[in-house]
């Protein structure tokens, strides 16, 4: 079962997790030769990086430029960062989130980004600015990445840790009656396991359905939020599962403003954090007449979504 692509407009950093290297890392002050920040040195400012001097380090280096006073990040946390990335031997960034004015969200330790990020950000405090110098084996390795990151490139990132929080294992709240016999039934378990989804034999609804299965007392989700969710996703026709975070063991994190599936965005905005929601998306709220991986054209989709947290 493949994770759906195309839900988000993702930055370059998400496109590959590269090959895993060893766990060697050093927490040290920036040494002579490391690229210096020549402008925008403060947390929250877009930095400008000079070119590295001499040979780059062979191990991961982390330099805490300014330390925040927030909690320390640990694997499994949902985090948001702003960043700028540049090759050691370049003066031009290959990617940055500052221009997009949207922090990049990820689950630390879930393999969503290159290993140099995973290792370099663990233990950093929210509110900190950190510079990471990442050797090729903890970056994009021998293959590089597109035209901007050459094979065996050493990468330099300036990362602002904007937010970080633990992710609950399951939703919570009060079970809501599921009385409509023409809609799917979703389990209301809160044990961290996937809910059972039963889809009726009747014709699917023609309009978007967004109903609570478990209603919590959390804050309402806004379109500007990044949400962290677990979900089970099915085709209405044939009740065939096409995607599941429960099956992969990894939650999903995405900014709703960048979600391209209309029904997913519209169905989650306004719902409360900590809840489980049933979404039934007719074709015009899903992928329409375009097939998507194992999803045929003009499919009605059924999602059971656990809104675990938001940022």
GROMACS .gro file of C-alpha atoms in nm:
model
  311
    1UNK     CA    1   0.000   0.000   0.000
    2UNK     CA    2   0.151   0.332  -0.107
    3UNK     CA    3   0.110   0.663   0.069
    4UNK     CA    4  -0.081   0.910  -0.145
    5UNK     CA    5   0.128   1.172  -0.316
    6UNK     CA    6  -0.011   1.503  -0.431
    7UNK     CA    7  -0.193   1.604  -0.111
    8UNK     CA    8   0.064   1.872  -0.042
    9UNK     CA    9   0.284   2.118  -0.218
   10UNK     CA   10   0.598   1.998  -0.043
   11UNK     CA   11   0.934   2.173  -0.012
   12UNK     CA   12   1.245   2.014  -0.154
   13UNK     CA   13   1.353   1.870   0.178
   14UNK     CA   14   1.065   1.620   0.177
   15UNK     CA   15   1.146   1.468  -0.160
   16UNK     CA   16   1.402   1.220  -0.033
   17UNK     CA   17   1.516   1.082   0.297
   18UNK     CA   18   1.839   0.962   0.136
   19UNK     CA   19   2.048   0.678   0.264
   20UNK     CA   20   2.090   0.638   0.638
   21UNK     CA   21   2.436   0.694   0.772
   22UNK     CA   22   2.589   0.639   1.113
   23UNK     CA   23   2.487   0.818   1.431
   24UNK     CA   24   2.800   1.026   1.474
   25UNK     CA   25   2.732   1.388   1.554
   26UNK     CA   26   2.903   1.672   1.732
   27UNK     CA   27   2.752   1.961   1.924
   28UNK     CA   28   3.015   2.229   1.899
   29UNK     CA   29   3.067   2.592   1.824
   30UNK     CA   30   3.110   2.675   1.458
   31UNK     CA   31   3.472   2.620   1.365
   32UNK     CA   32   3.688   2.814   1.124
   33UNK     CA   33   3.576   2.751   0.769
   34UNK     CA   34   3.209   2.681   0.843
   35UNK     CA   35   2.977   2.909   0.644
   36UNK     CA   36   2.909   3.227   0.838
   37UNK     CA   37   2.575   3.406   0.858
   38UNK     CA   38   2.645   3.743   0.697
   39UNK     CA   39   2.294   3.889   0.732
   40UNK     CA   40   1.967   3.800   0.903
   41UNK     CA   41   2.138   3.649   1.207
   42UNK     CA   42   1.843   3.673   1.448
   43UNK     CA   43   1.583   3.403   1.506
   44UNK     CA   44   1.296   3.455   1.261
   45UNK     CA   45   1.502   3.650   1.007
   46UNK     CA   46   1.590   3.499   0.670
   47UNK     CA   47   1.964   3.437   0.691
   48UNK     CA   48   2.230   3.491   0.427
   49UNK     CA   49   2.511   3.235   0.430
   50UNK     CA   50   2.868   3.276   0.309
   51UNK     CA   51   3.047   2.999   0.124
   52UNK     CA   52   3.232   2.739   0.328
   53UNK     CA   53   3.610   2.758   0.340
   54UNK     CA   54   3.841   2.464   0.286
   55UNK     CA   55   3.729   2.104   0.317
   56UNK     CA   56   3.394   2.043   0.486
   57UNK     CA   57   3.374   1.831   0.805
   58UNK     CA   58   3.321   1.458   0.757
   59UNK     CA   59   3.077   1.426   1.048
   60UNK     CA   60   2.753   1.600   1.133
   61UNK     CA   61   2.811   1.931   1.309
   62UNK     CA   62   2.553   2.125   1.504
   63UNK     CA   63   2.603   2.483   1.616
   64UNK     CA   64   2.344   2.642   1.843
   65UNK     CA   65   2.352   3.000   1.721
   66UNK     CA   66   2.093   3.116   1.973
   67UNK     CA   67   1.924   2.895   2.230
   68UNK     CA   68   1.553   2.919   2.298
   69UNK     CA   69   1.382   2.863   2.630
   70UNK     CA   70   1.122   2.611   2.512
   71UNK     CA   71   1.101   2.236   2.558
   72UNK     CA   72   1.368   2.005   2.418
   73UNK     CA   73   1.272   1.817   2.103
   74UNK     CA   74   1.255   1.438   2.112
   75UNK     CA   75   1.176   1.170   1.858
   76UNK     CA   76   0.804   1.141   1.797
   77UNK     CA   77   0.736   1.512   1.852
   78UNK     CA   78   0.543   1.717   1.599
   79UNK     CA   79   0.761   2.014   1.516
   80UNK     CA   80   0.756   2.324   1.296
   81UNK     CA   81   1.070   2.490   1.167
   82UNK     CA   82   1.182   2.760   0.931
   83UNK     CA   83   1.499   2.683   0.742
   84UNK     CA   84   1.742   2.782   0.471
   85UNK     CA   85   1.956   2.523   0.294
   86UNK     CA   86   2.273   2.577   0.095
   87UNK     CA   87   2.558   2.362  -0.035
   88UNK     CA   88   2.893   2.402   0.141
   89UNK     CA   89   3.064   2.527  -0.176
   90UNK     CA   90   2.784   2.759  -0.288
   91UNK     CA   91   2.664   3.109  -0.205
   92UNK     CA   92   2.309   3.045  -0.331
   93UNK     CA   93   2.039   2.866  -0.128
   94UNK     CA   94   1.871   2.567  -0.289
   95UNK     CA   95   1.561   2.595  -0.069
   96UNK     CA   96   1.415   2.796   0.217
   97UNK     CA   97   1.084   2.824   0.398
   98UNK     CA   98   1.120   3.191   0.490
   99UNK     CA   99   1.008   3.304   0.145
  100UNK     CA  100   0.701   3.081   0.162
  101UNK     CA  101   0.606   3.240   0.496
  102UNK     CA  102   0.491   2.897   0.612
  103UNK     CA  103   0.692   2.693   0.866
  104UNK     CA  104   0.769   2.338   0.762
  105UNK     CA  105   0.604   2.071   0.977
  106UNK     CA  106   0.730   1.719   1.039
  107UNK     CA  107   0.733   1.438   1.290
  108UNK     CA  108   1.084   1.408   1.430
  109UNK     CA  109   1.231   1.060   1.398
  110UNK     CA  110   0.967   0.939   1.152
  111UNK     CA  111   1.197   0.932   0.850
  112UNK     CA  112   1.026   1.226   0.679
  113UNK     CA  113   1.352   1.414   0.623
  114UNK     CA  114   1.722   1.346   0.568
  115UNK     CA  115   1.909   1.176   0.857
  116UNK     CA  116   2.120   1.485   0.926
  117UNK     CA  117   1.806   1.670   1.025
  118UNK     CA  118   1.674   1.383   1.236
  119UNK     CA  119   1.998   1.359   1.432
  120UNK     CA  120   2.081   1.728   1.452
  121UNK     CA  121   1.746   1.851   1.580
  122UNK     CA  122   1.687   1.599   1.860
  123UNK     CA  123   1.757   1.770   2.192
  124UNK     CA  124   1.733   2.125   2.057
  125UNK     CA  125   1.501   2.364   2.237
  126UNK     CA  126   1.198   2.533   2.086
  127UNK     CA  127   1.293   2.892   2.006
  128UNK     CA  128   1.649   2.801   1.909
  129UNK     CA  129   1.837   2.880   1.590
  130UNK     CA  130   2.067   2.596   1.490
  131UNK     CA  131   2.317   2.557   1.208
  132UNK     CA  132   2.363   2.204   1.074
  133UNK     CA  133   2.656   2.101   0.855
  134UNK     CA  134   2.553   1.768   0.704
  135UNK     CA  135   2.795   1.531   0.526
  136UNK     CA  136   2.674   1.349   0.214
  137UNK     CA  137   2.597   1.018   0.386
  138UNK     CA  138   2.349   1.196   0.615
  139UNK     CA  139   2.211   1.408   0.330
  140UNK     CA  140   2.139   1.306  -0.028
  141UNK     CA  141   2.447   1.088  -0.073
  142UNK     CA  142   2.588   0.983  -0.407
  143UNK     CA  143   2.265   1.046  -0.597
  144UNK     CA  144   2.223   1.414  -0.505
  145UNK     CA  145   1.883   1.575  -0.551
  146UNK     CA  146   1.775   1.732  -0.879
  147UNK     CA  147   1.987   2.003  -1.035
  148UNK     CA  148   2.047   2.201  -0.718
  149UNK     CA  149   2.212   1.942  -0.493
  150UNK     CA  150   2.508   1.772  -0.655
  151UNK     CA  151   2.617   1.415  -0.576
  152UNK     CA  152   2.822   1.389  -0.255
  153UNK     CA  153   2.733   1.745  -0.153
  154UNK     CA  154   2.787   1.866   0.202
  155UNK     CA  155   2.481   2.067   0.304
  156UNK     CA  156   2.446   2.360   0.542
  157UNK     CA  157   2.112   2.444   0.702
  158UNK     CA  158   2.013   2.728   0.931
  159UNK     CA  159   1.705   2.604   1.118
  160UNK     CA  160   1.472   2.801   1.347
  161UNK     CA  161   1.274   2.571   1.578
  162UNK     CA  162   0.936   2.744   1.584
  163UNK     CA  163   0.723   2.487   1.766
  164UNK     CA  164   0.734   2.138   1.909
  165UNK     CA  165   0.496   1.919   2.103
  166UNK     CA  166   0.434   1.549   2.174
  167UNK     CA  167   0.173   1.365   1.967
  168UNK     CA  168  -0.105   1.178   2.151
  169UNK     CA  169  -0.138   0.810   2.070
  170UNK     CA  170  -0.513   0.819   2.010
  171UNK     CA  171  -0.815   1.052   1.993
  172UNK     CA  172  -1.039   1.116   2.290
  173UNK     CA  173  -1.388   1.240   2.346
  174UNK     CA  174  -1.749   1.136   2.353
  175UNK     CA  175  -1.886   0.885   2.103
  176UNK     CA  176  -2.147   1.037   1.872
  177UNK     CA  177  -2.445   0.832   1.753
  178UNK     CA  178  -2.414   0.700   1.398
  179UNK     CA  179  -2.779   0.670   1.301
  180UNK     CA  180  -2.770   0.716   0.923
  181UNK     CA  181  -2.782   0.367   0.771
  182UNK     CA  182  -2.666   0.506   0.435
  183UNK     CA  183  -2.332   0.625   0.576
  184UNK     CA  184  -2.024   0.421   0.673
  185UNK     CA  185  -1.990   0.311   1.035
  186UNK     CA  186  -1.660   0.383   1.209
  187UNK     CA  187  -1.530   0.229   1.531
  188UNK     CA  188  -1.506   0.457   1.835
  189UNK     CA  189  -1.213   0.279   2.003
  190UNK     CA  190  -0.948   0.491   2.175
  191UNK     CA  191  -0.680   0.225   2.221
  192UNK     CA  192  -0.444   0.359   1.958
  193UNK     CA  193  -0.543   0.092   1.707
  194UNK     CA  194  -0.706   0.150   1.370
  195UNK     CA  195  -1.084   0.195   1.382
  196UNK     CA  196  -1.301  -0.051   1.192
  197UNK     CA  197  -1.472   0.104   0.891
  198UNK     CA  198  -1.784  -0.057   0.742
  199UNK     CA  199  -1.914   0.085   0.416
  200UNK     CA  200  -2.277   0.020   0.314
  201UNK     CA  201  -2.384  -0.131  -0.019
  202UNK     CA  202  -2.605   0.170  -0.097
  203UNK     CA  203  -2.513   0.454  -0.334
  204UNK     CA  204  -2.269   0.711  -0.192
  205UNK     CA  205  -2.382   1.064  -0.098
  206UNK     CA  206  -2.348   1.338  -0.358
  207UNK     CA  207  -2.224   1.601  -0.112
  208UNK     CA  208  -1.933   1.611   0.131
  209UNK     CA  209  -1.998   1.442   0.467
  210UNK     CA  210  -1.796   1.550   0.772
  211UNK     CA  211  -1.930   1.392   1.091
  212UNK     CA  212  -1.788   1.340   1.437
  213UNK     CA  213  -1.735   0.982   1.548
  214UNK     CA  214  -1.563   1.095   1.868
  215UNK     CA  215  -1.608   1.459   1.966
  216UNK     CA  216  -1.347   1.605   2.196
  217UNK     CA  217  -1.330   1.936   2.381
  218UNK     CA  218  -1.018   2.053   2.197
  219UNK     CA  219  -0.964   2.367   1.996
  220UNK     CA  220  -1.122   2.398   1.653
  221UNK     CA  221  -0.893   2.344   1.356
  222UNK     CA  222  -0.829   2.651   1.138
  223UNK     CA  223  -0.727   2.653   0.773
  224UNK     CA  224  -0.396   2.811   0.872
  225UNK     CA  225  -0.310   2.519   1.104
  226UNK     CA  226  -0.077   2.229   1.044
  227UNK     CA  227  -0.252   1.914   1.160
  228UNK     CA  228  -0.111   1.581   1.277
  229UNK     CA  229  -0.343   1.293   1.201
  230UNK     CA  230  -0.390   0.919   1.181
  231UNK     CA  231  -0.632   0.790   0.922
  232UNK     CA  232  -0.785   0.497   0.737
  233UNK     CA  233  -0.883   0.570   0.376
  234UNK     CA  234  -1.113   0.360   0.154
  235UNK     CA  235  -1.282   0.359  -0.181
  236UNK     CA  236  -1.660   0.355  -0.136
  237UNK     CA  237  -1.691   0.116  -0.430
  238UNK     CA  238  -1.578  -0.227  -0.316
  239UNK     CA  239  -1.481  -0.095   0.029
  240UNK     CA  240  -1.115  -0.125  -0.068
  241UNK     CA  241  -0.857   0.038   0.158
  242UNK     CA  242  -0.608   0.247  -0.037
  243UNK     CA  243  -0.409   0.419   0.237
  244UNK     CA  244  -0.354   0.404   0.614
  245UNK     CA  245  -0.117   0.568   0.858
  246UNK     CA  246  -0.203   0.293   1.104
  247UNK     CA  247  -0.063   0.032   0.866
  248UNK     CA  248   0.264   0.223   0.821
  249UNK     CA  249   0.293   0.308   1.191
  250UNK     CA  250   0.366   0.672   1.108
  251UNK     CA  251   0.129   0.964   1.160
  252UNK     CA  252   0.087   1.226   0.888
  253UNK     CA  253   0.153   1.598   0.926
  254UNK     CA  254   0.046   1.862   0.675
  255UNK     CA  255  -0.048   2.232   0.660
  256UNK     CA  256  -0.415   2.252   0.563
  257UNK     CA  257  -0.351   2.561   0.353
  258UNK     CA  258  -0.145   2.346   0.116
  259UNK     CA  259  -0.384   2.050   0.093
  260UNK     CA  260  -0.513   2.013  -0.262
  261UNK     CA  261  -0.795   1.764  -0.189
  262UNK     CA  262  -1.097   1.990  -0.131
  263UNK     CA  263  -1.293   1.750   0.087
  264UNK     CA  264  -1.001   1.678   0.318
  265UNK     CA  265  -0.944   2.045   0.389
  266UNK     CA  266  -1.312   2.141   0.412
  267UNK     CA  267  -1.394   1.837   0.624
  268UNK     CA  268  -1.129   1.906   0.889
  269UNK     CA  269  -1.152   2.285   0.923
  270UNK     CA  270  -1.373   2.363   1.223
  271UNK     CA  271  -1.343   2.018   1.376
  272UNK     CA  272  -1.193   1.986   1.725
  273UNK     CA  273  -0.846   1.859   1.801
  274UNK     CA  274  -0.860   1.519   1.968
  275UNK     CA  275  -1.164   1.407   1.770
  276UNK     CA  276  -1.228   1.127   1.520
  277UNK     CA  277  -1.409   1.238   1.206
  278UNK     CA  278  -1.580   1.051   0.922
  279UNK     CA  279  -1.526   1.213   0.583
  280UNK     CA  280  -1.711   1.098   0.272
  281UNK     CA  281  -1.582   1.280  -0.035
  282UNK     CA  282  -1.771   1.265  -0.364
  283UNK     CA  283  -1.549   1.288  -0.672
  284UNK     CA  284  -1.573   1.666  -0.700
  285UNK     CA  285  -1.433   1.691  -0.344
  286UNK     CA  286  -1.158   1.433  -0.407
  287UNK     CA  287  -0.967   1.364  -0.730
  288UNK     CA  288  -1.251   1.414  -0.977
  289UNK     CA  289  -1.204   1.251  -1.316
  290UNK     CA  290  -0.831   1.202  -1.261
  291UNK     CA  291  -0.708   0.861  -1.147
  292UNK     CA  292  -0.457   0.875  -0.861
  293UNK     CA  293  -0.233   0.572  -0.803
  294UNK     CA  294  -0.479   0.297  -0.700
  295UNK     CA  295  -0.778   0.535  -0.696
  296UNK     CA  296  -0.987   0.514  -1.014
  297UNK     CA  297  -1.128   0.827  -1.173
  298UNK     CA  298  -1.460   0.953  -1.034
  299UNK     CA  299  -1.420   0.768  -0.704
  300UNK     CA  300  -1.602   0.851  -0.382
  301UNK     CA  301  -1.358   0.829  -0.091
  302UNK     CA  302  -1.418   0.741   0.275
  303UNK     CA  303  -1.173   0.861   0.541
  304UNK     CA  304  -1.174   0.800   0.915
  305UNK     CA  305  -0.944   1.073   1.051
  306UNK     CA  306  -0.806   1.111   1.403
  307UNK     CA  307  -0.702   1.472   1.462
  308UNK     CA  308  -0.423   1.413   1.714
  309UNK     CA  309  -0.286   1.766   1.746
  310UNK     CA  310  -0.232   2.088   1.555
  311UNK     CA  311   0.029   2.360   1.532
   0.00000   0.00000   0.00000
